[in-house]
XYZ file of C-alpha atoms in Angstrom:
634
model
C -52.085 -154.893 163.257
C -49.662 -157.208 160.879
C -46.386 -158.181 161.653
C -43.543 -157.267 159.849
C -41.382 -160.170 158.279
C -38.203 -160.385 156.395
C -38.499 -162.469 153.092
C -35.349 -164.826 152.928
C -34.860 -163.894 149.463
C -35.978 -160.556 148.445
C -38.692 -159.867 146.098
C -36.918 -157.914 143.731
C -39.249 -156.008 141.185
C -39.065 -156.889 136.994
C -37.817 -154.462 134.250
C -40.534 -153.375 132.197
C -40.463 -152.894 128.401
C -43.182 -151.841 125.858
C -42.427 -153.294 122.646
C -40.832 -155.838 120.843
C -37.827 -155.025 119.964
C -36.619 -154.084 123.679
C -37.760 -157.275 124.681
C -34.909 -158.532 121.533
C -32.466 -156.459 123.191
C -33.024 -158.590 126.363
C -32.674 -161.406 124.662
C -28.869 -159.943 123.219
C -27.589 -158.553 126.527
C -28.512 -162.188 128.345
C -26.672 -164.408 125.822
C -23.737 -161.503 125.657
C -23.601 -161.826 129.982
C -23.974 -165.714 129.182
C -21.407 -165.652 126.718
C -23.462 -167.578 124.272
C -24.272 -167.233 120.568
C -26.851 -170.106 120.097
C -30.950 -169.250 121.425
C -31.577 -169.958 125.017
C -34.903 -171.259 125.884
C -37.323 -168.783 127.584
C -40.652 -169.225 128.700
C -43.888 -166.850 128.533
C -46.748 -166.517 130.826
C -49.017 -163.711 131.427
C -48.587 -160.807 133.503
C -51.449 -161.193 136.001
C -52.451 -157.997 138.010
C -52.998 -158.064 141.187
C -51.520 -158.535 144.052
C -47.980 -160.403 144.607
C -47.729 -163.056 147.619
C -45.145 -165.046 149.004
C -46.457 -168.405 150.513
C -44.027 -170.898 152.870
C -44.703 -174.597 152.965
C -42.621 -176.096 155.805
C -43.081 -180.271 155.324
C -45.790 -179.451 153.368
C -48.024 -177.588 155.762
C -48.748 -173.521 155.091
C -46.508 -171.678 157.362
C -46.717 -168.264 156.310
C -47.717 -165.766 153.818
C -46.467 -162.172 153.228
C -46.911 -159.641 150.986
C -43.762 -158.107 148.769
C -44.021 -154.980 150.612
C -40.765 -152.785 149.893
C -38.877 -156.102 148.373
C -36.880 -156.959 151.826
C -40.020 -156.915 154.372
C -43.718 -157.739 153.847
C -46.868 -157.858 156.035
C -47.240 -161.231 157.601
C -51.237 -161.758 156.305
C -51.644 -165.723 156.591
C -54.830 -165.388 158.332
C -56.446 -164.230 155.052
C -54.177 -166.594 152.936
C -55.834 -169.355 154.334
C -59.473 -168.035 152.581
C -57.691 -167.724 149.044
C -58.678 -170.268 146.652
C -55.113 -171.672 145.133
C -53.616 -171.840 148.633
C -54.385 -175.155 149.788
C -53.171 -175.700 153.730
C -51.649 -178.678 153.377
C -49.611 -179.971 149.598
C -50.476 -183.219 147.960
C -47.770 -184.786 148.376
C -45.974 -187.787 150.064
C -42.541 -186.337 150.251
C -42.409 -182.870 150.571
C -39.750 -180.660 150.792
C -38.452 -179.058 154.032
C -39.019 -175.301 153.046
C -40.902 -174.518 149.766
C -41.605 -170.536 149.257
C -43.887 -170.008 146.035
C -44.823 -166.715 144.598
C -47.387 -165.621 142.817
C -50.657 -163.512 142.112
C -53.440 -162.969 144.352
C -56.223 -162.093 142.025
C -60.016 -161.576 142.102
C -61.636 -163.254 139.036
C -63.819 -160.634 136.496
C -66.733 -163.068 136.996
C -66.303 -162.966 140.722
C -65.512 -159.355 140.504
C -69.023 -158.698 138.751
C -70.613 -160.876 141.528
C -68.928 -159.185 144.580
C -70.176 -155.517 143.261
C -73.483 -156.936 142.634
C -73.657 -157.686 146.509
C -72.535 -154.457 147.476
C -74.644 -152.312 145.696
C -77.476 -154.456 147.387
C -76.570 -153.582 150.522
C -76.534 -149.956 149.320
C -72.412 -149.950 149.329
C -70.357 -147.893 147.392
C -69.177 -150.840 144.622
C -65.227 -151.516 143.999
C -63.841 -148.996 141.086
C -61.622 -152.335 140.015
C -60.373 -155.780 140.867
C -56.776 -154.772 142.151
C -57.940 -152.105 144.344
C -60.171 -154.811 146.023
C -57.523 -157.450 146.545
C -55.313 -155.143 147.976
C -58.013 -153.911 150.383
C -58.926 -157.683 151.227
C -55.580 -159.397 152.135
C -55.268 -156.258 154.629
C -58.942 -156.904 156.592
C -58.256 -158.177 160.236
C -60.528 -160.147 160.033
C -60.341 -163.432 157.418
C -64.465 -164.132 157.279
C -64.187 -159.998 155.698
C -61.536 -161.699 153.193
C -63.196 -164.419 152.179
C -66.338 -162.409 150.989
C -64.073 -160.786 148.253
C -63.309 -164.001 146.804
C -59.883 -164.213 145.987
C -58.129 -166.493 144.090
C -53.950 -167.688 143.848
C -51.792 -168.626 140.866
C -48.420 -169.159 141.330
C -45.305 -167.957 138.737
C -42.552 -168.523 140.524
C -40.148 -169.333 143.431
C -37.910 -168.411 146.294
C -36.082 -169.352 149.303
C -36.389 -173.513 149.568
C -34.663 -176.970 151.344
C -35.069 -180.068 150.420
C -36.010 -179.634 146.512
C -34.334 -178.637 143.639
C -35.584 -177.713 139.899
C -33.589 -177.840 136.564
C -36.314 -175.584 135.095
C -39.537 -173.323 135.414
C -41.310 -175.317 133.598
C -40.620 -178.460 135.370
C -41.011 -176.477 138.606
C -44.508 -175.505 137.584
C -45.750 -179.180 136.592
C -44.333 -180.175 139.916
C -46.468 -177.159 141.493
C -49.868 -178.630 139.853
C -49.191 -181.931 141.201
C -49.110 -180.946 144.825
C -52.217 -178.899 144.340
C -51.173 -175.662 143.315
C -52.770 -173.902 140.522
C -50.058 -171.869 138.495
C -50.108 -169.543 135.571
C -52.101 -170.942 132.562
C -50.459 -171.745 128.840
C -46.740 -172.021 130.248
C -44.522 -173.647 127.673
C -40.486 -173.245 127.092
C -39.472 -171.751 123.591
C -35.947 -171.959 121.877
C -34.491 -168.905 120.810
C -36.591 -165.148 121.459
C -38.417 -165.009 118.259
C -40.635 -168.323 118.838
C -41.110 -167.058 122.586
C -42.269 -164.123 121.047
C -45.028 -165.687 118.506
C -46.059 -167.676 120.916
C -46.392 -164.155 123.204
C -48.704 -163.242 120.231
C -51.031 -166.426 120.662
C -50.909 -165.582 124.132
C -52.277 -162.000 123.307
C -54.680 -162.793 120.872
C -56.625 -164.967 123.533
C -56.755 -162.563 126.314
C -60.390 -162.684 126.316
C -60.850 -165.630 127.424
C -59.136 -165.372 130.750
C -61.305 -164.620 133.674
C -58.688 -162.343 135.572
C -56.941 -158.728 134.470
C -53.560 -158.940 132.663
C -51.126 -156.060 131.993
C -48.000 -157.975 130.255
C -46.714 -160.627 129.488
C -43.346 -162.052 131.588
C -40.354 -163.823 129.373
C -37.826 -165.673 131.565
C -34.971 -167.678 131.298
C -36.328 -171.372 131.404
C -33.035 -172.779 133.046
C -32.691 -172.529 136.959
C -28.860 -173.079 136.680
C -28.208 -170.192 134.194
C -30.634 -168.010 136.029
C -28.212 -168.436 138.609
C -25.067 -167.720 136.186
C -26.869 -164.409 135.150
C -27.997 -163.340 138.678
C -29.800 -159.806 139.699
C -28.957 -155.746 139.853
C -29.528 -154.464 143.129
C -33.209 -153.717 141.722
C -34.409 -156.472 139.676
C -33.306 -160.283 137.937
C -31.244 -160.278 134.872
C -33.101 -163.524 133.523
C -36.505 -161.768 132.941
C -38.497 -159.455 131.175
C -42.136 -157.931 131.589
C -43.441 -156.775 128.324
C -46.374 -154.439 129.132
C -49.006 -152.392 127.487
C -51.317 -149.473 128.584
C -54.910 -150.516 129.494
C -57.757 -148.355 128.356
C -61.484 -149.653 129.302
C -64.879 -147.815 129.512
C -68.537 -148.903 130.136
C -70.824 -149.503 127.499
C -74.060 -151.124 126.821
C -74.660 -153.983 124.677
C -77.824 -152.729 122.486
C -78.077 -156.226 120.732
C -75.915 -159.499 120.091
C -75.627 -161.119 116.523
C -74.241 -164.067 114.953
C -71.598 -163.850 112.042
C -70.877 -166.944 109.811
C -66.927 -166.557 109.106
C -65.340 -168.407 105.390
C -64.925 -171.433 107.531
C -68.747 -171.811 109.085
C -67.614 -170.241 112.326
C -70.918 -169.200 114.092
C -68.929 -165.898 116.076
C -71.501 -164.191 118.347
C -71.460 -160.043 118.470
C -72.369 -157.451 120.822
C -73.507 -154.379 119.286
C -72.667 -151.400 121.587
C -73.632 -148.138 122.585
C -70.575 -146.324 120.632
C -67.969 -145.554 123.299
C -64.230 -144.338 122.923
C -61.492 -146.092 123.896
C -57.726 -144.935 123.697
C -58.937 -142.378 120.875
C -60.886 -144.749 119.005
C -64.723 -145.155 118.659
C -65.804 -149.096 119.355
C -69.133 -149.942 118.427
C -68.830 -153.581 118.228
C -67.063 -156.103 119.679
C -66.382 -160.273 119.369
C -67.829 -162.555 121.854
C -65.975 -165.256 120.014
C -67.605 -168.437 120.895
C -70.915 -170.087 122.453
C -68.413 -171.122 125.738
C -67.060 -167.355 126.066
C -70.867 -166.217 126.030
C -71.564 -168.381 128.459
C -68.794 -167.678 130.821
C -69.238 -163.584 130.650
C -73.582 -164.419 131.344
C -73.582 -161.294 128.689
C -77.229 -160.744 128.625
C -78.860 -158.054 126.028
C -79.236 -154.697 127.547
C -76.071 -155.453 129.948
C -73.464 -152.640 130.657
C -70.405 -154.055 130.283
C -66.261 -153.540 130.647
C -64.741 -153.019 127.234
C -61.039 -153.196 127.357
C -58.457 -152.505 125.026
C -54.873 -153.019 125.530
C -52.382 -151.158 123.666
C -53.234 -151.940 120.000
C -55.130 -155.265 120.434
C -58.793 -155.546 119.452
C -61.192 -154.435 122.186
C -63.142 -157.227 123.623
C -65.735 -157.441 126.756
C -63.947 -158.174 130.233
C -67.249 -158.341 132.493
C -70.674 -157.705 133.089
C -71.292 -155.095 135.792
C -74.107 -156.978 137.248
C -74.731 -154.415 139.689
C -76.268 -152.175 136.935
C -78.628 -154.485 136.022
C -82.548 -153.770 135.804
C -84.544 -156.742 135.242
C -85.084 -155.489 131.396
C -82.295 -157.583 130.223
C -82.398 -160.689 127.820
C -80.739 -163.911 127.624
C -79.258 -164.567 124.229
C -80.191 -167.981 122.783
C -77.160 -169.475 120.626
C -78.998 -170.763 117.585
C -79.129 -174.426 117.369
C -78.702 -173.867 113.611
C -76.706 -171.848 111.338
C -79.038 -168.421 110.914
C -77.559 -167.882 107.250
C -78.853 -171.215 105.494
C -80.380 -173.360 108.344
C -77.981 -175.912 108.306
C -76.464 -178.716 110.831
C -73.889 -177.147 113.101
C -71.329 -178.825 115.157
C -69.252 -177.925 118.302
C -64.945 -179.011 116.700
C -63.935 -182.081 118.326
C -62.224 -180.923 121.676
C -62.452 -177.344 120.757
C -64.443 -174.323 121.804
C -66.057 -173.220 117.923
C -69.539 -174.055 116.768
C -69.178 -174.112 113.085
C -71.772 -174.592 109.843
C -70.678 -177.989 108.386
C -73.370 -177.055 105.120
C -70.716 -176.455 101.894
C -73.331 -174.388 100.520
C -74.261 -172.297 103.197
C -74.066 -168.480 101.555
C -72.453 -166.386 104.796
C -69.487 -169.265 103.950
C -69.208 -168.602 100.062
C -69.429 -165.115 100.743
C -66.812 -164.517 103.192
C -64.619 -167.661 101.662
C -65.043 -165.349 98.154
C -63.939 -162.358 99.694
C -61.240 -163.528 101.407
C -60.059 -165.330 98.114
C -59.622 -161.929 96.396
C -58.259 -160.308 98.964
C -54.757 -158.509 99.022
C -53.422 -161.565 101.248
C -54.456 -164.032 98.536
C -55.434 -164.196 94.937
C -55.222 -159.848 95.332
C -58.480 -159.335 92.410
C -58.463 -155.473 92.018
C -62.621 -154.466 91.915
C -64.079 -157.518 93.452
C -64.421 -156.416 96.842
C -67.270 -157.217 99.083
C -70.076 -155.528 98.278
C -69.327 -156.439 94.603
C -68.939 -160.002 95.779
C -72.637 -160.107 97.286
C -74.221 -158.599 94.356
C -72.741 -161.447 91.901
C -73.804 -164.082 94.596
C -77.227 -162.599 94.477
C -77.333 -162.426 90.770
C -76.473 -166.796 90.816
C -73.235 -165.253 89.297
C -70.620 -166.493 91.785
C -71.033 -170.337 93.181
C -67.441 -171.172 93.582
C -63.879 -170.169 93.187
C -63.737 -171.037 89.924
C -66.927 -169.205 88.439
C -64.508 -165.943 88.903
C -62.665 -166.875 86.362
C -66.176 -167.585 84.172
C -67.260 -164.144 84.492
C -65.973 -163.088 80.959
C -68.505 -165.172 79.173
C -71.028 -163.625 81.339
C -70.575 -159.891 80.404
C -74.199 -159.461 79.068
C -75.319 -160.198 82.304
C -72.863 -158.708 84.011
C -73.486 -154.941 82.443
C -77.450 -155.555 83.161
C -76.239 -155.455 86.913
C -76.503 -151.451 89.335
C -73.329 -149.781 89.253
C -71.716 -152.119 86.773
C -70.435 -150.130 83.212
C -68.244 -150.949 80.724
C -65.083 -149.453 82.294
C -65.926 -150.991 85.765
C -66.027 -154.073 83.700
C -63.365 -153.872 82.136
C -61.422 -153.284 85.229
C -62.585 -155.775 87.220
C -62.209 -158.534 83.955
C -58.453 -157.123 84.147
C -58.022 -158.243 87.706
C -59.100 -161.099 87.165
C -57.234 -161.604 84.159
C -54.406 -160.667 86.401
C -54.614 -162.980 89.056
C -54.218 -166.256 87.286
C -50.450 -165.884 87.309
C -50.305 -165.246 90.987
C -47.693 -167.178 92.709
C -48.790 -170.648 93.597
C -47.989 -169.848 97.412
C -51.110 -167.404 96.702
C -53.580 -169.467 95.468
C -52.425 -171.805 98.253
C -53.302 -169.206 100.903
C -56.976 -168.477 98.635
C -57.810 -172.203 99.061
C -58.943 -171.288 102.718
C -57.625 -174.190 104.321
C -57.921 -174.604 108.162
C -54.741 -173.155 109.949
C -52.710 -172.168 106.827
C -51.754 -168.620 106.298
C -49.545 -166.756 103.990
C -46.210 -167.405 105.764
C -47.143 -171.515 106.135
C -48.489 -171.181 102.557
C -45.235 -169.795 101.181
C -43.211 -172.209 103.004
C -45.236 -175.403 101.718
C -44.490 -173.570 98.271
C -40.732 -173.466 98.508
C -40.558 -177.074 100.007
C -42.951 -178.412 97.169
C -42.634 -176.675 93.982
C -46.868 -177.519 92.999
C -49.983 -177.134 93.875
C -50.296 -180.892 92.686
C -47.184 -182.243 94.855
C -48.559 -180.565 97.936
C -51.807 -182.635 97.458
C -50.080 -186.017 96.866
C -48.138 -186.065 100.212
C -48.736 -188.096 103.408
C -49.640 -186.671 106.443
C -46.559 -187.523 108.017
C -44.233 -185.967 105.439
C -46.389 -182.762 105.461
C -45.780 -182.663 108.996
C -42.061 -183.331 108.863
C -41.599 -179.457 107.002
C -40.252 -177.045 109.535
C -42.931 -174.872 110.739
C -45.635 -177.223 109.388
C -46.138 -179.859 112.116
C -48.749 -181.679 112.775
C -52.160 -179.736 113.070
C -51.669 -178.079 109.444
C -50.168 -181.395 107.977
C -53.664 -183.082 108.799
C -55.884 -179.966 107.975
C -53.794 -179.719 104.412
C -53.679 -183.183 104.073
C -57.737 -183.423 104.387
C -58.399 -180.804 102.476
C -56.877 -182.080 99.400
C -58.614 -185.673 99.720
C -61.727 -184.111 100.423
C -64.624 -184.657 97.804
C -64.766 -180.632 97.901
C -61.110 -179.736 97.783
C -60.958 -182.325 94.994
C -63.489 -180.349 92.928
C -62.123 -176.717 94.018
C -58.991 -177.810 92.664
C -59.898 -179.508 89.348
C -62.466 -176.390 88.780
C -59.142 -174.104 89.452
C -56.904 -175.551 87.383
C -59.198 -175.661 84.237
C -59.709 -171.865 84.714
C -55.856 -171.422 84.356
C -54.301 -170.286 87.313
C -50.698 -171.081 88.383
C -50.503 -174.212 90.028
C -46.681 -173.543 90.349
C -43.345 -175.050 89.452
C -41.707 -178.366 89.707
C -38.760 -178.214 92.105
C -36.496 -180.152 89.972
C -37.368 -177.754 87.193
C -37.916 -174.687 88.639
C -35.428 -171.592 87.548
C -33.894 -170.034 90.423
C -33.334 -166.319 89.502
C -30.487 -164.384 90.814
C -30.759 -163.908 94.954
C -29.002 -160.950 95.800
C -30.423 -160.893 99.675
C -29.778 -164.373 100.112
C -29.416 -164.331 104.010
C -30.178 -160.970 104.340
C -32.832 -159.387 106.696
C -35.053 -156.655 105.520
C -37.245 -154.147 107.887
C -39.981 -151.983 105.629
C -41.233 -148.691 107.621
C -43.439 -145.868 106.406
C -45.965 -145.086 103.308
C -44.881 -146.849 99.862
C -45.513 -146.137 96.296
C -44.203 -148.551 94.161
C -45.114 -151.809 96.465
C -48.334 -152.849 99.275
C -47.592 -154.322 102.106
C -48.104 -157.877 101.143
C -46.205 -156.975 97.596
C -42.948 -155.977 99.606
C -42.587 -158.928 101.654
C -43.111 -160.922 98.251
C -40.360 -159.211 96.461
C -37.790 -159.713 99.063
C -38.714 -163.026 99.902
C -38.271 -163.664 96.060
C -34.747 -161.966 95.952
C -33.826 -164.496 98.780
C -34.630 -162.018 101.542
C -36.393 -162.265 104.706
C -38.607 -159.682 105.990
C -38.758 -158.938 109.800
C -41.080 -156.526 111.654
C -38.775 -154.990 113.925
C -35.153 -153.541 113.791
C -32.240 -155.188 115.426
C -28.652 -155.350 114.956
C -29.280 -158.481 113.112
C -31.152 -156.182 110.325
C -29.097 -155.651 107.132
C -31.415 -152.926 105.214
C -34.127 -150.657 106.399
C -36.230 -149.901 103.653
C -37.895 -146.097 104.918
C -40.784 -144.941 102.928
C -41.872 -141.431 103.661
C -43.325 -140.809 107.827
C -40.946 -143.096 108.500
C -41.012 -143.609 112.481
C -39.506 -144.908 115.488
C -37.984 -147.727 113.389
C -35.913 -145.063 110.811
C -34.620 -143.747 114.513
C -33.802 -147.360 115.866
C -31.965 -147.758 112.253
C -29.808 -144.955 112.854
C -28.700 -145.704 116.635
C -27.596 -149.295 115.578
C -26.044 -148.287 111.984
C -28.564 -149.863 110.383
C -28.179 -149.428 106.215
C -31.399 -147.135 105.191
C -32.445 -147.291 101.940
C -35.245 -146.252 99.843
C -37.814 -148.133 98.251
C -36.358 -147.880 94.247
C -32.940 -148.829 96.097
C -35.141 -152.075 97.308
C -36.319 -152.249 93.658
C -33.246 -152.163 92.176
C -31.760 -154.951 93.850
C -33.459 -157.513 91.940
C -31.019 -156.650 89.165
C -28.055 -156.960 91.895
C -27.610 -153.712 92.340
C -26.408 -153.586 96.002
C -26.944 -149.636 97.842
C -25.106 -148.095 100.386
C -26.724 -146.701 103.326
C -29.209 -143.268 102.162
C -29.755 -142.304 105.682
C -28.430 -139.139 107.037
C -27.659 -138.349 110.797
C -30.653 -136.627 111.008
C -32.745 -139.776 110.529
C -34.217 -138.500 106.950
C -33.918 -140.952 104.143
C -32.691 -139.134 100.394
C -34.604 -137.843 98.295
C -36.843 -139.714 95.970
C -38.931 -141.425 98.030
C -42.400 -139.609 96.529
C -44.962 -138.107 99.496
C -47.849 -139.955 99.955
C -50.447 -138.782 102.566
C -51.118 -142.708 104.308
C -49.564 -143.323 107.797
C -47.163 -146.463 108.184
C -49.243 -149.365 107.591
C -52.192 -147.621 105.507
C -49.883 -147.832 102.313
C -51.984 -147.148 98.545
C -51.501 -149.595 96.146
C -49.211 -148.585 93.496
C -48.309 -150.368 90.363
C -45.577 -152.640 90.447
């Protein structure tokens, strides 16, 4: 019952890749087609799934919409188009082009989704198994009234055949889509070079929860219509574009109660507590709701079943309520007017989505704040860990920062505390002890400033030389630092003239710690991997994680994540993985960790790899998988 129609441009599929460092091979074999050495610009959008369209606008007015079908030929289906919010009939525009084709994603939102099975099971239907399935099913009904009941929505990513207009780049071609009335892919923005297209890939992962439709990627394309035409396609698919995909897993679960948890910086985070379920081999019991608008948005009520998904390694989080399950038992969760750990004022962040404590003393803060202050990441206090952490806050022990470092003229009290004897003492005094001479960058990172991390801490480090010359900049010439800009410039900047940074910081340097190094002063040691790249894979013995990447940022180094031809040294420490085998292929230098070690006296290695992808001996067995490495001494 649908005519057949020939697309003037075909719809050529997209190469698919499932990690990062194929998606940096893309990036190589463009700019070697391009002939180019300096970063292109590439943009990254998610990779919505459902169903792909092609929809004409001849001067202005829809003309037609087909599916992809095979590529060459879709099904002519603008009967149902014309139901399909995101497809307006007519553009808003004065001037509009002769022949505009726009492609994109015809979609059926997860809070729709919920609403349309809901309805079916009323009328004693069998409900949907999933959103794609039912979009497919809907733009095929004969009849459009059918379609519209589904509820489908449109949001365009891209174009093809046109007259009339023209485009410089995709992300000028999607502004210019919004303005006639076309809703397009959310959080599109043009990066230069692969490896910011790829943080900002990560951003774009991290907030998949609070999109309202599936995703199964994310796409990376060549932001410049003229060199998308210089690179051209395969007979298959375009040379200018990538789809970076992960497996889905998802199960239903029931949420047995919702909670709120005060984070170090007074975020009120609601919970659901589920029914334990397994997803892609692991058990998930609990899961973020992250904020009083995402709660409201899912209408997660207590007792709900609910979607859990979890894509590839990324934290499970709650896709939809199946409202059709519901029995009337259910309960609305109030979001507490006040903070539930002290009482105190809270306030929604000016133009933001978090609710947050603003009470300095609230305990849930101090707690959290304390623990993240001697954790690994920061001020690294071997024996303060959480649960010590709570028992010295209930003892009136621990205030502030700075009343760690008070502890040893408290050790009466201290060894009248459960589980506390004189060699647990003594071991956690030693940490302490310990951490005063971390690097400054460290302490920086403890301070639990708004938006700074280790990487932004180390970099304000370098720049500045002291804790001291951080705090007296402007604004303006914090934001000047590369990767600083403006949001941490003013979040550092307040911090430091805030009545309680000024305190934390007067209270810290009394106790001692390393406040760092005047530039002008400071004594450069020898850098022997000055401009050199560094990958670390497997277990370690001598170094963490976080003690690695400090040593060969110290040496001059930089430390990647993934292996390229760009890598100088792969440092393989024993299960070595994927990344050892990458290593090899490219001819990649392997080394051991004491060869890593050794370097700091400029002792250069050759390669310790061996064809068969095993790094020498003397790298000592130690029974953690990559990533779960023991700390050693060092």
């Amino acid at each position: 019952g649908f005519e057949t129609v020939e697309h003037r441009l075909p719809m050529l599929s997209i190469d698919n890749v499932y990690d990062t460092d194929a998606v940096r091979e893309f990036d190589v074999r463009v700019r070697r087609f391009l002939q180019r050495d300096e970063p292109l610009d590439y943009t990254v959008e998610y990779k919505i799934d459902g169903v792909a369209l092609s929809v004409t606008y001849e001067n202005g007015h829809l003309a037609r919409a087909v599916t992809r079908g095979d590529g060459r030929r879709g099904d002519d289906i603008t009967h149902n188009a014309r139901t399909i919010g995101g497809v307006p009939l007519r553009l808003e525009t004065d001037s509009p082009p002769a022949v505009l084709e726009i492609r994109g994603e015809a979609f059926i939102a997860n809070s729709d989704f919920a609403h349309v099975r809901a309805e079916q099971k009323a009328r004693n239907e069998t409900p949907f198994a999933n959103p794609r399935n039912a979009t497919a099913g809907a733009i095929k009904l004969l009849d459009p009234k059918q379609c519209a009941k589904r509820r489908l929505r449109f949001l365009a990513h891209g174009t093809g055949y046109t007259e009339g207009i023209a485009f410089e780049t995709h992300v000028e071609f999607l502004n210019l889509l919004r303005e006639m009335g076309v809703p397009t892919t959310p959080h599109v923005k043009s990066y230069r070079g692969i490896d910011a297209a790829l943080e900002h890939g990560q951003e774009l992962i991290e907030n998949l929860h609070s999109l309202d439709f599936e995703v199964d990627g994310l796409v990376i394309k060549v932001n410049s219509f003229a060199l998308r035409d210089e690179l051209g396609a395969t007979s298959k698919s375009p040379r200018w574009l990538i789809a970076y995909k992960w497996e889905k897993y998802e199960a239903v679960t029931q949420i047995e109660d919702i909670t709120i948890q005060v984070g170090k910086t007074g975020t009120l985070t609601p919970v659901a507590h589920l029914t334990p379920v397994k997803i892609a081999g692991t058990t998930v019991s609990r899961a973020s709701l992250h904020n009083r608008d995402e709660l409201q948005r899912l209408g997660v009520r207590i007792g709900d079943h609910v979607v859990v998904e979890k894509a590839g390694k990324i934290i499970p989080h709650v896709v939809r309520v199946e409202e059709d399950q519901r029995t009337g038992e259910e309960t609305e969760f109030a979001f507490p007017e006040r903070c539930p750990e002290c009482g105190g004022d809270v306030v929604q962040d000016e133009g933001g989505v978090y609710v947050r404590c603003i009470n300095p003393n609230c305990p849930a803060q101090l707690r959290e704040s304390l623990r993240f202050f001697a954790s690994r990441q920061a001020m690294d206090i071997e024996g303060l860990g959480i649960k010590r952490i709570e028992q010295l806050i209930e003892a009136g022990l621990l205030t502030s920062f700075a009343d760690v470092y008070r502890l040893k003229d408290k050790q009466e009290k201290l060894l009248e505390l459960e589980r506390m004897g004189e060699k647990s003492l003594e071991n956690l005094l030693a940490g302490i002890e310990q951490s005063r001479s971390r690097p400054m960058w460290r302490l920086l990172t403890a301070l639990n400033i708004r938006h700074v991390g280790a990487s932004n801490a180390q970099v304000l480090a370098d720049r500045f030389g002291t804790l001291d010359e951080i705090a007296a900049q402007s604004e303006e010439t914090l934001a000047e630092v590369d990767e600083i800009g403006p949001v941490i410039a003013r979040s550092v900047y307040e911090f430091f003239h805030s009545d309680v940074g000024r305190k934390m910081v007067d209270e810290l340097r009394e106790a001692g710690l390393n406040f760092g190094t005047p530039v002008e002063r400071r004594e450069e040691g020898p850098k022997p991997l000055e401009g050199k790249t560094i990958v670390v894979t497997g277990s370690l013995t001598r170094f963490t994680r976080d003690e690695v990447k400090e040593f060969i940022h110290r040496l001059g180094g930089k430390a990647s994540s993934s292996v390229s031809k760009k890598t100088d040294y792969l440092v393989a420490g024993e299960k070595a993985g994927s990344k050892l085998e990458k290593a090899n292929e490219l001819g990649v230098a392997v080394i051991t960790e004491e060869q890593l070690f050794k370097m700091a006296d400029g002792e250069m290695p050759a390669a310790a790899g061996s064809d068969t992808g095993t790094p020498e001996a003397g790298v000592s067995e130690v029974g953690a998988s990559e990533g779960e490495s023991p700390k050693g001494e060092s």
